[in-house]
Amino acid sequence: MSSDHAAHAPSSAPNAPHALRFVLHVWRQKNAQSTGEFATFHLDDVSPDMSFLEMLDVLNERLIAAGDDPIAFDHDCREGICGACSLTINGQPHGFERETTTCQTHMRRFEDGATLYIEPFRANAFPIVKDLVVDRSAFDRIIAAGGFVSARTGSAPDANALPVPKGDADRAMDAAACIGCGACVASCKNASAMLFVSAKVAHLSLLPQGQAERGRRVLSMVERMDAEGFGNCTNESECEAACPKGISVANIARLNREYLRALATES
Amino acid sequence: MTRRLSSSLSSSIGKKALMSVTGLLLIGFLVVHLAGNLTLFSDDTGEHFDAYSTKLMSFGPLLTLAEIGLAVLFVVHLALGLRVTFENRAARAQRYALERDRGSRSFASSTMLVTGCLVLVFVVVHLLDFRFRERASDGLAAMVVRRLSEPAGVLIYLVGVTALGIHLSHAFRSALQTLGLNDTRFDRPLVRLGRVLAIGLGVGFALFPLILFSGARKHTQAAAQAPAPVEVPADVPAVEEAQR
């Protein structure tokens, strides 16, 4: 497709007086094999109330109306809880807002007239499927390698039947907030998946149900993580800053601790 | 078991843990090295420093063993550092058009390979200067003073210790995180210790080129005048007089 589009018509913005203007450079790539390039779009009538994805929806409708291929991007709940959105805005996964997913980012947060570079999450372990869509099944395979509890846990037990110290419960809950979106990998200069894996390992290793497979789990998950081609952690906390759920790198210290412990104790 | 251990040590966390342990042991060496070197300033003649170095040399095979140990630590740390760096670069074939850091990425953390290589070059020069060169007749202290009175010597040593200080400012904290000691009860005291070590070692080693080049110590000027193999002239005070 041509690299410069003027997607003006048909404009029906009801709040035209407050409409925002943006120049978008969007990564277009046919499939994993092809080499992509940026396509430029000028939007003159973006409502400040639109979410970032709604802005892309509007752009896509115009592309379709003009007979062009719409921009492929991942999305699902649009409530910031599913982890499907997977694009970077000006080099930052989920944009510049702290602890906010792309779908929960609104256009009023951007300066009128801004130029935005919209790219997919970039990592060898997340191959591009099309445009802004990447294949994050490497995360699924890491979970399948050990990110679960195989003991039968039955129905919900009576409160306090399983004693869990308050601090552990809080830390496990904070780690469990991970939605597996992959922003940690996308923001890490080494494309490392340590924050994701650490959240899963910390979550399960802190709770009684996770104890039986504690050592085996961390060894298997790290082994899978390495096999998927993610980089090594260099402790620069870019992942923590990019995480839409505020997962702390303290979990990575815990993962390292769990791994070394398992190395010493697992037969 | 053994196969598992070796494969686990070559995992991403295993490699980083080995880098951390070797790095921390090298920091331990630096502390001892700095403490020993400071004897150069404990008297005006350099006798204490010479006595310290003579004592070290008298350990003979034990010293050689320790040196081999240090070399192994250094090589393992360096080899793993190179491997990790190249693996990390390869993990993202296609870069972003715009790159924005917003975590705690710093000048030090993003230049670990560069500062590490500068330290390597410096260590080679340093060993050629003082370890693999014939001991001058007027002692090691005099050799050190002469080397650090030359502008080229001062420049090399200042660049070396600056690179080391920058490297350490990310290294210690990073090693604690890798060994899983962050976010534990050891966290705060260890972070403080790390700051003291990075600043203490950086500034401590920088004192030698700075003080010796500025000629603030008496024996500095005396030794700086004497060419290496020649005996120090008996009329050292006269030389000092002449300099004034």
XYZ file of C-alpha atoms in Angstrom:
511
model
C 0.000 0.000 0.000
C 1.082 3.562 -0.474
C 2.938 5.013 2.440
C 1.007 8.259 2.800
C -2.738 8.407 3.355
C -4.976 11.347 4.048
C -7.871 9.758 5.922
C -10.084 12.830 6.253
C -13.538 12.000 4.919
C -16.157 11.068 5.965
C -15.984 13.158 9.108
C -18.973 13.055 11.405
C -17.324 13.998 14.689
C -20.047 15.539 16.888
C -17.497 17.380 18.993
C -15.626 18.866 16.086
C -14.660 22.069 17.955
C -12.482 20.026 20.318
C -11.212 17.628 17.675
C -7.541 16.695 17.922
C -5.083 16.264 15.072
C -2.460 13.536 14.888
C 0.141 12.286 12.469
C 0.401 8.512 12.802
C 3.294 6.404 11.575
C 1.912 2.884 11.761
C 3.958 -0.271 11.194
C 2.503 -2.269 8.309
C 3.761 -5.786 7.708
C 1.972 -8.393 5.635
C 3.234 -11.458 7.556
C 6.158 -12.837 9.524
C 8.222 -13.427 6.377
C 7.845 -10.025 4.767
C 9.737 -6.903 5.776
C 7.503 -4.174 7.103
C 7.558 -0.413 6.824
C 5.836 2.587 8.338
C 2.711 3.981 6.683
C 1.763 7.572 7.484
C -1.795 8.730 8.231
C -3.059 12.220 9.027
C -6.097 12.313 11.327
C -7.744 15.727 11.771
C -10.882 14.977 13.756
C -10.005 12.721 16.673
C -12.341 13.020 19.632
C -10.550 13.529 22.955
C -12.944 10.967 24.436
C -11.748 8.176 22.156
C -9.540 5.472 23.542
C -6.382 4.763 21.562
C -7.946 1.615 20.080
C -11.141 3.475 19.162
C -9.000 5.953 17.279
C -7.517 2.994 15.363
C -11.061 1.637 14.812
C -12.087 4.904 13.168
C -8.965 4.902 11.023
C -9.687 1.290 9.996
C -13.277 2.093 9.016
C -11.969 4.792 6.723
C -9.366 2.438 5.266
C -12.054 -0.173 4.603
C -14.351 2.447 3.042
C -11.476 3.459 0.779
C -10.918 -0.191 -0.196
C -7.619 -0.484 1.719
C -6.460 -3.219 4.060
C -7.310 -2.279 7.686
C -4.521 -2.207 10.275
C -4.384 -5.488 12.209
C -4.054 -5.012 15.984
C -4.793 -7.239 18.988
C -7.577 -6.299 21.397
C -10.211 -8.045 23.439
C -11.721 -6.783 26.704
C -10.864 -3.090 26.241
C -11.091 -2.812 30.032
C -7.400 -3.177 30.814
C -7.679 -6.688 32.249
C -7.102 -9.179 29.427
C -3.622 -8.241 28.241
C -4.455 -8.537 24.542
C -3.340 -5.087 23.354
C 0.206 -5.353 22.149
C 1.459 -2.213 20.548
C 4.002 0.455 21.387
C 3.313 4.171 21.139
C 6.479 6.188 20.532
C 8.642 3.278 21.629
C 6.725 2.581 24.838
C 4.530 -0.505 25.240
C 0.979 0.662 26.083
C 2.118 4.269 25.682
C 3.553 6.688 28.196
C 0.894 6.479 30.915
C 2.015 4.500 33.961
C 0.068 1.356 34.837
C -2.329 1.847 31.938
C -2.998 -0.483 29.010
C -3.304 0.822 25.443
C -7.070 0.274 25.476
C -7.407 2.442 28.594
C -5.265 5.241 27.165
C -7.358 8.125 25.858
C -6.505 10.485 23.038
C -6.934 13.544 25.301
C -3.729 12.434 27.035
C -1.735 13.232 23.882
C -0.768 16.675 22.775
C -2.830 18.055 19.877
C -0.850 17.779 16.663
C 1.501 15.103 18.031
C 3.310 12.649 15.788
C 2.888 9.090 17.048
C 4.948 6.071 16.036
C 2.856 2.926 16.472
C 4.849 -0.297 16.363
C 4.273 -3.913 17.388
C 5.995 -5.403 20.452
C 9.447 -6.229 19.143
C 11.213 -9.420 20.263
C 12.446 -12.465 18.379
C 10.372 -14.598 20.754
C 7.251 -12.643 19.693
C 7.232 -13.012 15.885
C 5.026 -10.553 14.015
C 1.837 -12.126 12.630
C 0.606 -9.053 10.788
C 0.984 -5.286 11.253
C 0.737 -4.734 15.024
C -0.217 -8.307 15.930
C 2.501 -10.493 17.437
C 2.491 -14.161 18.370
C 2.847 -14.349 22.163
C 2.317 -18.103 22.450
C 5.842 -18.356 23.908
C 4.195 -17.160 27.153
C 1.624 -19.966 26.910
C 4.406 -22.519 26.497
C 6.210 -21.128 29.564
C 2.995 -21.499 31.586
C 2.500 -25.016 30.198
C 6.033 -25.869 31.379
C 5.121 -25.351 35.034
C 3.015 -22.278 35.735
C 0.204 -24.216 37.334
C -0.764 -26.270 40.390
C -1.554 -29.877 39.509
C -2.791 -30.906 42.954
C -6.557 -31.238 43.195
C -7.613 -28.230 45.256
C -11.299 -29.154 45.614
C -13.968 -26.575 46.254
C -13.295 -23.323 48.046
C -12.085 -24.125 51.578
C -13.381 -22.479 54.758
C -11.800 -19.121 55.431
C -8.529 -19.550 57.350
C -8.561 -23.332 56.905
C -5.310 -22.797 54.997
C -3.328 -20.259 57.001
C -1.505 -17.755 54.737
C 0.407 -14.889 56.363
C -1.005 -11.492 55.355
C 2.293 -10.363 53.816
C 2.541 -13.477 51.648
C -1.090 -13.176 50.561
C -0.503 -9.539 49.536
C 2.683 -10.341 47.627
C 1.042 -13.303 45.889
C -1.954 -11.146 44.954
C 0.303 -8.375 43.590
C 2.172 -10.930 41.469
C -1.097 -12.520 40.306
C -2.136 -9.137 38.861
C 0.085 -9.939 35.833
C -2.130 -10.121 32.734
C 0.598 -11.671 30.577
C 0.506 -8.900 27.974
C 4.238 -8.997 27.235
C 4.954 -5.296 27.797
C 7.886 -6.357 30.000
C 9.482 -8.162 27.048
C 8.671 -5.285 24.699
C 10.224 -2.652 26.974
C 13.325 -4.636 27.974
C 16.349 -3.742 25.877
C 17.236 -7.457 26.017
C 13.685 -8.666 25.260
C 13.828 -10.627 28.504
C 10.730 -12.327 29.906
C 11.968 -12.344 33.497
C 9.219 -10.091 34.903
C 6.443 -12.256 33.466
C 8.031 -15.529 34.632
C 8.883 -14.049 38.029
C 5.287 -12.920 38.599
C 3.992 -16.417 37.891
C 6.679 -18.144 39.965
C 6.280 -15.704 42.887
C 2.501 -15.999 42.854
C 2.555 -19.795 43.176
C 5.631 -20.179 45.380
C 4.162 -17.866 48.030
C 0.976 -19.868 48.508
C 0.513 -23.282 50.184
C -1.024 -24.855 47.052
C 2.140 -24.115 45.084
C 4.587 -25.809 47.460
C 4.480 -29.361 46.073
C 5.881 -28.343 42.663
C 7.839 -25.331 43.864
C 11.335 -26.412 42.792
C 10.433 -28.287 39.639
C 8.206 -25.419 38.493
C 10.887 -22.727 38.550
C 13.502 -24.923 36.849
C 11.095 -25.946 34.058
C 9.709 -22.463 33.471
C 13.171 -20.884 33.245
C 14.335 -23.666 30.938
C 11.350 -23.001 28.650
C 11.884 -19.231 28.838
C 15.490 -19.645 27.673
C 14.482 -22.053 24.888
C 12.000 -19.493 23.535
C 14.817 -17.045 22.779
C 14.166 -14.292 25.311
C 17.219 -12.305 26.452
C 18.887 -12.216 29.869
C 17.910 -9.780 32.623
C 20.358 -6.921 33.220
C 18.457 -5.414 36.143
C 17.524 -2.068 34.615
C 13.837 -2.178 35.666
C 12.468 -0.981 32.321
C 9.908 -3.805 32.597
C 8.577 -2.585 35.933
C 8.136 0.934 34.542
C 6.289 -0.369 31.468
C 4.091 -2.932 33.243
C 0.420 -1.883 33.070
C -0.170 -3.777 36.330
C 2.822 -2.382 38.236
C 4.481 -5.779 38.795
C 7.611 -5.097 40.859
C 11.129 -6.291 39.999
C 11.213 -7.567 43.590
C 9.541 -10.586 41.979
C 12.632 -11.054 39.810
C 14.802 -11.172 42.943
C 12.384 -13.797 44.270
C 12.561 -15.759 40.986
C 16.372 -15.743 41.163
C 16.196 -16.869 44.783
C 13.711 -19.628 43.950
C 15.855 -20.793 41.035
C 19.095 -20.958 43.041
C 17.251 -22.654 45.896
C 15.800 -25.240 43.489
C 19.236 -25.748 41.949
C 20.583 -26.631 45.386
C 17.664 -28.767 46.569
C 15.988 -30.427 43.569
C 17.321 -33.854 42.627
C 22.669 -34.538 38.755
C 25.911 -33.205 37.353
C 24.402 -32.788 33.923
C 21.506 -30.924 35.452
C 23.787 -28.640 37.457
C 25.963 -27.754 34.474
C 22.974 -27.133 32.220
C 21.326 -25.065 34.955
C 24.462 -22.972 35.379
C 24.347 -22.166 31.675
C 20.700 -21.035 31.927
C 19.945 -17.303 31.867
C 19.779 -17.130 35.665
C 22.715 -19.516 36.125
C 24.984 -17.385 33.930
C 24.003 -14.214 35.732
C 24.499 -15.876 39.133
C 28.018 -16.955 38.094
C 28.732 -13.422 36.855
C 27.519 -12.043 40.174
C 29.617 -14.383 42.298
C 32.782 -13.846 40.241
C 32.136 -10.081 40.219
C 31.648 -9.951 43.991
C 34.847 -11.967 44.555
C 36.722 -9.541 42.274
C 35.311 -6.655 44.346
C 36.673 -8.454 47.402
C 40.100 -8.536 45.756
C 39.858 -4.818 44.960
C 39.177 -3.995 48.619
C 42.306 -5.888 49.701
C 44.319 -4.394 46.825
C 43.298 -0.847 47.780
C 44.070 -1.468 51.444
C 47.537 -2.750 50.518
C 48.199 0.131 48.123
C 47.295 2.712 50.755
C 50.534 1.749 52.590
C 52.178 3.918 49.924
C 50.856 6.933 51.809
C 51.634 5.663 55.296
C 55.220 6.977 55.231
C 57.238 9.455 53.182
C 59.823 7.044 51.842
C 57.673 4.238 50.416
C 59.355 1.738 52.760
C 56.025 0.391 54.058
C 54.760 -0.181 50.540
C 57.983 -1.904 49.495
C 57.875 -4.098 52.599
C 54.263 -5.014 51.792
C 55.122 -5.978 48.212
C 58.215 -7.921 49.291
C 56.107 -9.836 51.796
C 53.537 -10.652 49.103
C 56.249 -11.874 46.723
C 57.696 -14.081 49.462
C 54.585 -16.271 49.340
C 55.960 -17.728 46.082
C 53.787 -20.626 44.856
C 50.891 -19.534 47.079
C 50.931 -16.137 45.404
C 50.990 -17.782 41.977
C 47.995 -19.893 42.995
C 46.086 -16.794 44.122
C 46.980 -15.018 40.885
C 45.731 -17.939 38.814
C 42.518 -17.888 40.863
C 42.057 -14.188 40.174
C 42.748 -14.688 36.472
C 40.116 -17.450 36.348
C 37.542 -15.196 38.082
C 38.330 -12.405 35.648
C 38.143 -14.593 32.536
C 34.899 -16.309 33.625
C 33.292 -12.949 34.454
C 34.401 -11.463 31.156
C 33.420 -14.460 29.013
C 29.955 -14.633 30.578
C 29.563 -10.864 30.229
C 30.349 -11.049 26.523
C 28.046 -14.029 26.016
C 25.139 -12.428 27.873
C 25.594 -9.129 26.023
C 25.628 -10.743 22.580
C 22.670 -12.997 23.409
C 20.753 -9.950 24.611
C 21.491 -7.984 21.454
C 20.384 -10.962 19.355
C 17.075 -11.334 21.241
C 15.653 -8.331 19.352
C 16.613 -8.461 15.689
C 14.383 -5.551 14.664
C 14.753 -2.448 16.828
C 12.131 0.202 17.553
C 12.062 3.367 15.474
C 11.827 5.349 18.719
C 13.397 4.125 21.945
C 12.460 5.654 25.276
C 13.828 4.533 28.636
C 11.703 5.156 31.650
C 12.930 2.562 34.150
C 16.187 2.779 36.065
C 18.355 2.297 32.989
C 21.395 4.485 33.532
C 24.628 5.475 31.836
C 26.407 2.868 33.968
C 23.927 0.062 33.302
C 23.895 0.595 29.550
C 27.688 0.775 29.236
C 28.691 -2.281 31.286
C 30.394 -3.910 28.285
C 32.312 -0.726 27.433
C 33.447 -0.007 31.001
C 34.241 -3.705 31.461
C 36.463 -3.701 28.355
C 38.173 -0.474 29.490
C 38.922 -2.165 32.820
C 40.335 -5.171 30.920
C 42.671 -2.953 28.869
C 43.645 -1.112 32.019
C 44.396 -4.345 33.905
C 46.687 -5.495 31.074
C 48.585 -2.181 31.107
C 48.687 -2.240 34.900
C 50.145 -5.775 34.990
C 52.732 -4.876 32.351
C 53.638 -1.782 34.372
C 54.185 -3.411 37.734
C 53.803 -7.190 37.680
C 55.655 -8.325 34.573
C 58.386 -5.717 34.605
C 61.728 -6.174 36.296
C 61.708 -4.636 39.741
C 63.732 -1.402 39.759
C 66.680 -1.284 42.111
C 65.096 1.529 44.104
C 61.945 -0.472 44.851
C 58.346 -0.814 43.710
C 57.196 2.400 45.399
C 59.634 4.388 43.280
C 58.384 2.599 40.128
C 54.794 3.484 41.009
C 55.693 7.088 41.718
C 57.612 7.433 38.448
C 54.805 5.861 36.389
C 52.151 8.050 37.975
C 54.217 11.195 37.544
C 54.085 10.855 33.753
C 51.075 12.527 32.090
C 50.385 9.375 30.003
C 50.477 7.201 33.112
C 48.095 9.470 34.995
C 45.696 9.555 32.060
C 45.624 5.751 31.710
C 45.160 5.210 35.449
C 42.434 7.847 35.778
C 40.505 6.437 32.814
C 40.927 2.924 34.249
C 39.652 3.744 37.736
C 36.828 5.927 36.384
C 35.626 3.056 34.202
C 35.872 0.780 37.229
C 33.843 3.152 39.406
C 31.093 3.485 36.784
C 31.069 -0.298 36.280
C 30.753 -0.900 40.023
C 27.946 1.625 40.475
C 25.622 -0.722 38.554
C 27.441 -3.965 39.336
C 26.948 -4.411 43.059
C 23.225 -3.663 43.141
C 22.719 -5.793 40.052
C 24.611 -8.701 41.613
C 22.397 -8.544 44.710
C 19.275 -8.656 42.561
C 20.634 -11.577 40.540
C 21.503 -13.539 43.669
C 18.000 -12.879 44.992
C 19.186 -10.794 47.941
C 17.101 -7.744 47.065
C 13.731 -7.430 48.709
C 14.935 -9.355 51.763
C 15.998 -8.176 55.209
C 19.536 -7.814 53.788
C 18.339 -5.340 51.183
C 19.022 -1.967 52.797
C 22.349 -2.655 54.504
C 23.653 -4.318 51.336
C 22.588 -1.424 49.115
C 24.396 0.977 51.455
C 27.456 -1.251 51.411
C 27.303 -1.235 47.604
C 27.316 2.550 47.464
C 30.219 2.731 49.903
C 32.139 0.154 47.850
C 31.576 1.804 44.455
C 32.457 5.285 45.684
C 35.175 4.090 48.070
C 36.965 1.951 45.473
C 36.557 4.507 42.664
C 37.794 7.451 44.722
C 40.325 5.335 46.630
C 42.150 4.156 43.525
C 41.867 7.599 41.903
C 43.828 9.032 44.837
C 47.049 7.422 43.587
C 47.349 9.118 40.174
C 45.924 12.368 41.567
C 48.179 12.672 44.608
C 51.325 11.341 42.971
C 50.933 13.506 39.861
C 50.249 16.620 41.881
C 53.487 15.934 43.753
C 51.829 16.400 47.103
C 53.982 13.703 48.700
C 57.665 14.282 49.404
C 58.955 10.940 48.136
C 57.047 11.595 44.962
C 59.313 14.348 43.814
C 62.448 12.555 44.867
C 61.652 9.345 43.041
C 60.178 11.068 40.022
C 63.555 12.604 39.309
C 65.380 9.301 39.345
C 65.443 7.293 36.104
C 64.508 3.670 36.673
C 67.695 1.591 36.669
C 70.010 4.264 38.047
C 70.714 4.478 41.764
C 68.948 7.300 43.547
C 71.568 10.027 43.914
C 72.729 10.599 47.452
C 71.889 14.286 47.291
C 68.138 13.892 47.009
C 67.478 17.066 49.014
C 69.609 18.965 46.496
C 67.395 17.711 43.676
C 64.377 18.899 45.578
C 66.067 22.221 46.138
C 66.800 22.536 42.446
C 63.202 21.832 41.615
C 62.030 24.683 43.787
